[in-house]
Amino acid sequence: MLTAILRRSARISVGVIAAGMLVGLASPAVAATTVAPTANAALLPASPHENRKERIRDHKAFALINQERAKAGCAPLRKVEKLQTAAREQSDVQARRDRMGHDGANGNSPNDRLGGMGYHQWAENVAQYGSAEAAVNAWMNSPGHRANILNCAYTETGLDSERSKTDGQIYWTQTFGG
């Protein structure tokens, strides 16, 4: 279950997904799942569909998230291809539909997408904001999303943002595994 959207310009649905359970949260324009830290954060090469602005925006959010983790005493997250692919696909689904949410292309859930990747625990955060700073700020001000970001048991992540071709809104997804 996800909460409703608050504003068109800055909205997030909130749900916390951890170890296969989805729990609804009351928070504006953000949706959460869980992440694990790694000693050295690594950036993956850009996918063919990403442009320079998207890569810069995503790298900025990734750096802000790892700064928050460092303040909490967690190791930085490391991007891995399987979680990056899941995040990219979910952001693309949201942008094509012009709607933020955890439901995937065929109605699949984060459990369907992340549950079979071999992690003991996993999570997903989604948001719709115009900048890396706004998306990370919203996640950090939502208890469920913040818990995912600051969960030191998570070491690997994927993070992607995609712009809707219809209305220009930016949709964010961060996936976590540990």
mmCIF file of C-alpha atoms in Angstrom:
data_model
loop_
_atom_site.group_PDB
_atom_site.id
_atom_site.type_symbol
_atom_site.label_atom_id
_atom_site.label_comp_id
_atom_site.label_asym_id
_atom_site.label_seq_id
_atom_site.Cartn_x
_atom_site.Cartn_y
_atom_site.Cartn_z
ATOM 1 C CA MET A 1 0.000 0.000 0.000
ATOM 2 C CA LEU A 2 1.331 3.427 -0.922
ATOM 3 C CA THR A 3 0.254 6.823 0.324
ATOM 4 C CA ALA A 4 -1.181 9.409 -2.021
ATOM 5 C CA ILE A 5 0.593 12.168 -3.850
ATOM 6 C CA LEU A 6 0.636 15.620 -2.219
ATOM 7 C CA ARG A 7 1.702 18.115 -4.874
ATOM 8 C CA ARG A 8 2.372 17.826 -8.583
ATOM 9 C CA SER A 9 5.731 19.594 -8.338
ATOM 10 C CA ALA A 10 7.056 17.686 -5.349
ATOM 11 C CA ARG A 11 5.411 14.412 -4.575
ATOM 12 C CA ILE A 12 6.428 11.105 -3.141
ATOM 13 C CA SER A 13 4.529 8.016 -2.197
ATOM 14 C CA VAL A 14 5.680 6.372 0.946
ATOM 15 C CA GLY A 15 6.008 2.720 1.546
ATOM 16 C CA VAL A 16 8.702 0.789 3.267
ATOM 17 C CA ILE A 17 9.665 -2.508 1.808
ATOM 18 C CA ALA A 18 12.049 -4.637 3.780
ATOM 19 C CA ALA A 19 12.577 -8.358 3.557
ATOM 20 C CA GLY A 20 9.544 -8.677 1.300
ATOM 21 C CA MET A 21 7.001 -6.734 3.369
ATOM 22 C CA LEU A 22 5.386 -3.516 2.233
ATOM 23 C CA VAL A 23 4.285 -1.180 5.008
ATOM 24 C CA GLY A 24 2.479 2.080 4.228
ATOM 25 C CA LEU A 25 3.807 5.271 5.784
ATOM 26 C CA ALA A 26 2.337 8.743 6.131
ATOM 27 C CA SER A 27 4.817 11.005 4.397
ATOM 28 C CA PRO A 28 4.615 13.386 1.428
ATOM 29 C CA ALA A 29 5.975 12.389 -1.988
ATOM 30 C CA VAL A 30 8.523 9.721 -1.014
ATOM 31 C CA ALA A 31 8.583 5.927 -1.066
ATOM 32 C CA ALA A 32 11.133 3.798 0.761
ATOM 33 C CA THR A 33 12.968 0.489 0.744
ATOM 34 C CA THR A 34 16.275 -0.721 2.431
ATOM 35 C CA VAL A 35 20.088 -0.317 1.621
ATOM 36 C CA ALA A 36 23.456 -1.670 2.805
ATOM 37 C CA PRO A 37 26.870 0.119 3.079
ATOM 38 C CA THR A 38 30.159 -0.774 1.431
ATOM 39 C CA ALA A 39 33.672 0.406 2.173
ATOM 40 C CA ASN A 40 34.314 2.058 -1.189
ATOM 41 C CA ALA A 41 31.577 3.649 -3.244
ATOM 42 C CA ALA A 42 31.933 2.972 -6.954
ATOM 43 C CA LEU A 43 30.170 4.663 -9.834
ATOM 44 C CA LEU A 44 28.996 2.536 -12.733
ATOM 45 C CA PRO A 45 29.423 3.680 -16.299
ATOM 46 C CA ALA A 46 26.452 5.479 -17.789
ATOM 47 C CA SER A 47 23.886 3.436 -19.661
ATOM 48 C CA PRO A 48 23.417 4.222 -23.354
ATOM 49 C CA HIS A 49 20.091 6.013 -22.701
ATOM 50 C CA GLU A 50 21.456 8.428 -20.102
ATOM 51 C CA ASN A 51 22.583 11.883 -21.032
ATOM 52 C CA ARG A 52 25.217 13.963 -19.254
ATOM 53 C CA LYS A 53 22.722 15.958 -17.139
ATOM 54 C CA GLU A 54 21.063 12.766 -15.888
ATOM 55 C CA ARG A 55 24.414 11.238 -14.946
ATOM 56 C CA ILE A 56 25.456 14.398 -13.070
ATOM 57 C CA ARG A 57 22.081 14.542 -11.279
ATOM 58 C CA ASP A 58 22.296 10.878 -10.251
ATOM 59 C CA HIS A 59 25.928 11.151 -9.106
ATOM 60 C CA LYS A 60 25.016 14.190 -6.992
ATOM 61 C CA ALA A 61 22.193 12.296 -5.237
ATOM 62 C CA PHE A 62 24.515 9.330 -4.695
ATOM 63 C CA ALA A 63 27.142 11.589 -3.107
ATOM 64 C CA LEU A 64 24.541 13.288 -0.860
ATOM 65 C CA ILE A 65 23.249 9.903 0.312
ATOM 66 C CA ASN A 66 26.734 8.678 1.141
ATOM 67 C CA GLN A 67 27.401 11.947 3.034
ATOM 68 C CA GLU A 68 24.317 11.259 5.167
ATOM 69 C CA ARG A 69 25.493 7.698 5.755
ATOM 70 C CA ALA A 70 28.938 8.927 6.816
ATOM 71 C CA LYS A 71 27.348 11.266 9.392
ATOM 72 C CA ALA A 72 25.527 8.244 10.822
ATOM 73 C CA GLY A 73 28.705 6.143 10.943
ATOM 74 C CA CYS A 74 27.770 3.909 7.988
ATOM 75 C CA ALA A 75 30.118 2.896 5.209
ATOM 76 C CA PRO A 76 29.352 4.321 1.765
ATOM 77 C CA LEU A 77 27.072 2.382 -0.529
ATOM 78 C CA ARG A 78 28.562 0.764 -3.624
ATOM 79 C CA LYS A 79 26.648 0.787 -6.897
ATOM 80 C CA VAL A 80 26.218 -2.634 -8.460
ATOM 81 C CA GLU A 81 24.828 -3.385 -11.902
ATOM 82 C CA LYS A 82 21.881 -5.598 -10.876
ATOM 83 C CA LEU A 83 20.507 -2.978 -8.445
ATOM 84 C CA GLN A 84 21.335 -0.181 -10.892
ATOM 85 C CA THR A 85 19.360 -1.945 -13.612
ATOM 86 C CA ALA A 86 16.378 -2.405 -11.281
ATOM 87 C CA ALA A 87 16.474 1.294 -10.294
ATOM 88 C CA ARG A 88 16.826 2.437 -13.919
ATOM 89 C CA GLU A 89 13.908 0.279 -15.050
ATOM 90 C CA GLN A 90 11.638 1.490 -12.223
ATOM 91 C CA SER A 91 12.476 5.154 -12.844
ATOM 92 C CA ASP A 92 11.791 4.623 -16.544
ATOM 93 C CA VAL A 93 8.401 3.014 -15.777
ATOM 94 C CA GLN A 94 7.431 5.954 -13.561
ATOM 95 C CA ALA A 95 8.530 8.526 -16.152
ATOM 96 C CA ARG A 96 6.672 6.785 -18.987
ATOM 97 C CA ARG A 97 3.473 6.637 -16.888
ATOM 98 C CA ASP A 98 3.913 10.143 -15.437
ATOM 99 C CA ARG A 99 3.147 8.587 -12.061
ATOM 100 C CA MET A 100 5.343 7.792 -9.113
ATOM 101 C CA GLY A 101 4.993 4.426 -7.419
ATOM 102 C CA HIS A 102 6.494 1.082 -6.484
ATOM 103 C CA ASP A 103 4.417 -0.906 -8.979
ATOM 104 C CA GLY A 104 6.497 -1.961 -11.975
ATOM 105 C CA ALA A 105 5.916 -2.334 -15.689
ATOM 106 C CA ASN A 106 3.706 -5.410 -15.435
ATOM 107 C CA GLY A 107 2.303 -4.607 -12.011
ATOM 108 C CA ASN A 108 5.260 -6.295 -10.342
ATOM 109 C CA SER A 109 6.311 -5.234 -6.850
ATOM 110 C CA PRO A 110 9.722 -4.410 -5.380
ATOM 111 C CA ASN A 111 9.623 -7.908 -3.883
ATOM 112 C CA ASP A 112 9.253 -9.330 -7.394
ATOM 113 C CA ARG A 113 12.113 -7.165 -8.708
ATOM 114 C CA LEU A 114 14.539 -7.341 -5.781
ATOM 115 C CA GLY A 115 13.575 -10.415 -3.772
ATOM 116 C CA GLY A 116 15.370 -12.912 -5.993
ATOM 117 C CA MET A 117 18.717 -11.110 -6.189
ATOM 118 C CA GLY A 118 20.335 -13.032 -3.356
ATOM 119 C CA TYR A 119 20.200 -10.389 -0.630
ATOM 120 C CA HIS A 120 19.189 -11.125 2.966
ATOM 121 C CA GLN A 121 17.379 -7.793 2.994
ATOM 122 C CA TRP A 122 16.555 -5.204 0.379
ATOM 123 C CA ALA A 123 14.592 -1.991 -0.060
ATOM 124 C CA GLU A 124 13.435 0.591 -2.593
ATOM 125 C CA ASN A 125 12.899 4.351 -2.301
ATOM 126 C CA VAL A 126 11.056 6.305 -4.986
ATOM 127 C CA ALA A 127 10.335 10.009 -5.307
ATOM 128 C CA GLN A 128 9.323 12.713 -7.775
ATOM 129 C CA TYR A 129 11.413 15.864 -7.342
ATOM 130 C CA GLY A 130 13.204 18.282 -9.650
ATOM 131 C CA SER A 131 16.694 17.978 -8.156
ATOM 132 C CA ALA A 132 19.000 15.597 -6.341
ATOM 133 C CA GLU A 133 18.971 17.846 -3.286
ATOM 134 C CA ALA A 134 15.167 17.916 -3.105
ATOM 135 C CA ALA A 135 14.813 14.136 -3.547
ATOM 136 C CA VAL A 136 17.456 13.287 -0.920
ATOM 137 C CA ASN A 137 16.078 15.918 1.471
ATOM 138 C CA ALA A 138 12.582 14.426 1.164
ATOM 139 C CA TRP A 139 13.892 10.909 1.755
ATOM 140 C CA MET A 140 15.886 12.052 4.779
ATOM 141 C CA ASN A 141 12.762 13.718 6.238
ATOM 142 C CA SER A 142 10.640 10.585 5.867
ATOM 143 C CA PRO A 143 11.218 8.000 8.630
ATOM 144 C CA GLY A 144 10.978 4.927 6.377
ATOM 145 C CA HIS A 145 13.165 6.314 3.620
ATOM 146 C CA ARG A 146 15.692 7.656 6.097
ATOM 147 C CA ALA A 147 15.836 4.230 7.760
ATOM 148 C CA ASN A 148 16.685 2.642 4.403
ATOM 149 C CA ILE A 149 19.403 5.169 3.622
ATOM 150 C CA LEU A 150 20.957 4.957 7.093
ATOM 151 C CA ASN A 151 20.722 1.178 7.459
ATOM 152 C CA CYS A 152 24.390 0.247 7.853
ATOM 153 C CA ALA A 153 23.582 -3.386 6.979
ATOM 154 C CA TYR A 154 23.056 -2.361 3.363
ATOM 155 C CA THR A 155 26.218 -2.215 1.289
ATOM 156 C CA GLU A 156 25.023 -2.139 -2.303
ATOM 157 C CA THR A 157 22.719 0.157 -4.225
ATOM 158 C CA GLY A 158 21.363 1.311 -7.536
ATOM 159 C CA LEU A 159 20.164 4.900 -8.085
ATOM 160 C CA ASP A 160 18.543 6.437 -11.142
ATOM 161 C CA SER A 161 16.448 9.413 -12.195
ATOM 162 C CA GLU A 162 14.446 9.750 -15.390
ATOM 163 C CA ARG A 163 12.626 12.776 -16.790
ATOM 164 C CA SER A 164 9.105 12.361 -18.128
ATOM 165 C CA LYS A 165 8.899 13.274 -21.802
ATOM 166 C CA THR A 166 5.287 14.382 -21.240
ATOM 167 C CA ASP A 167 5.505 16.858 -18.358
ATOM 168 C CA GLY A 168 9.232 17.096 -17.552
ATOM 169 C CA GLN A 169 8.893 15.755 -13.992
ATOM 170 C CA ILE A 170 11.895 13.806 -12.654
ATOM 171 C CA TYR A 171 11.264 10.374 -11.132
ATOM 172 C CA TRP A 172 13.811 8.843 -8.759
ATOM 173 C CA THR A 173 14.425 5.260 -7.656
ATOM 174 C CA GLN A 174 17.033 3.967 -5.237
ATOM 175 C CA THR A 175 17.341 0.230 -4.618
ATOM 176 C CA PHE A 176 19.275 -1.335 -1.728
ATOM 177 C CA GLY A 177 20.657 -4.776 -0.922
ATOM 178 C CA GLY A 178 22.513 -6.287 1.991
#
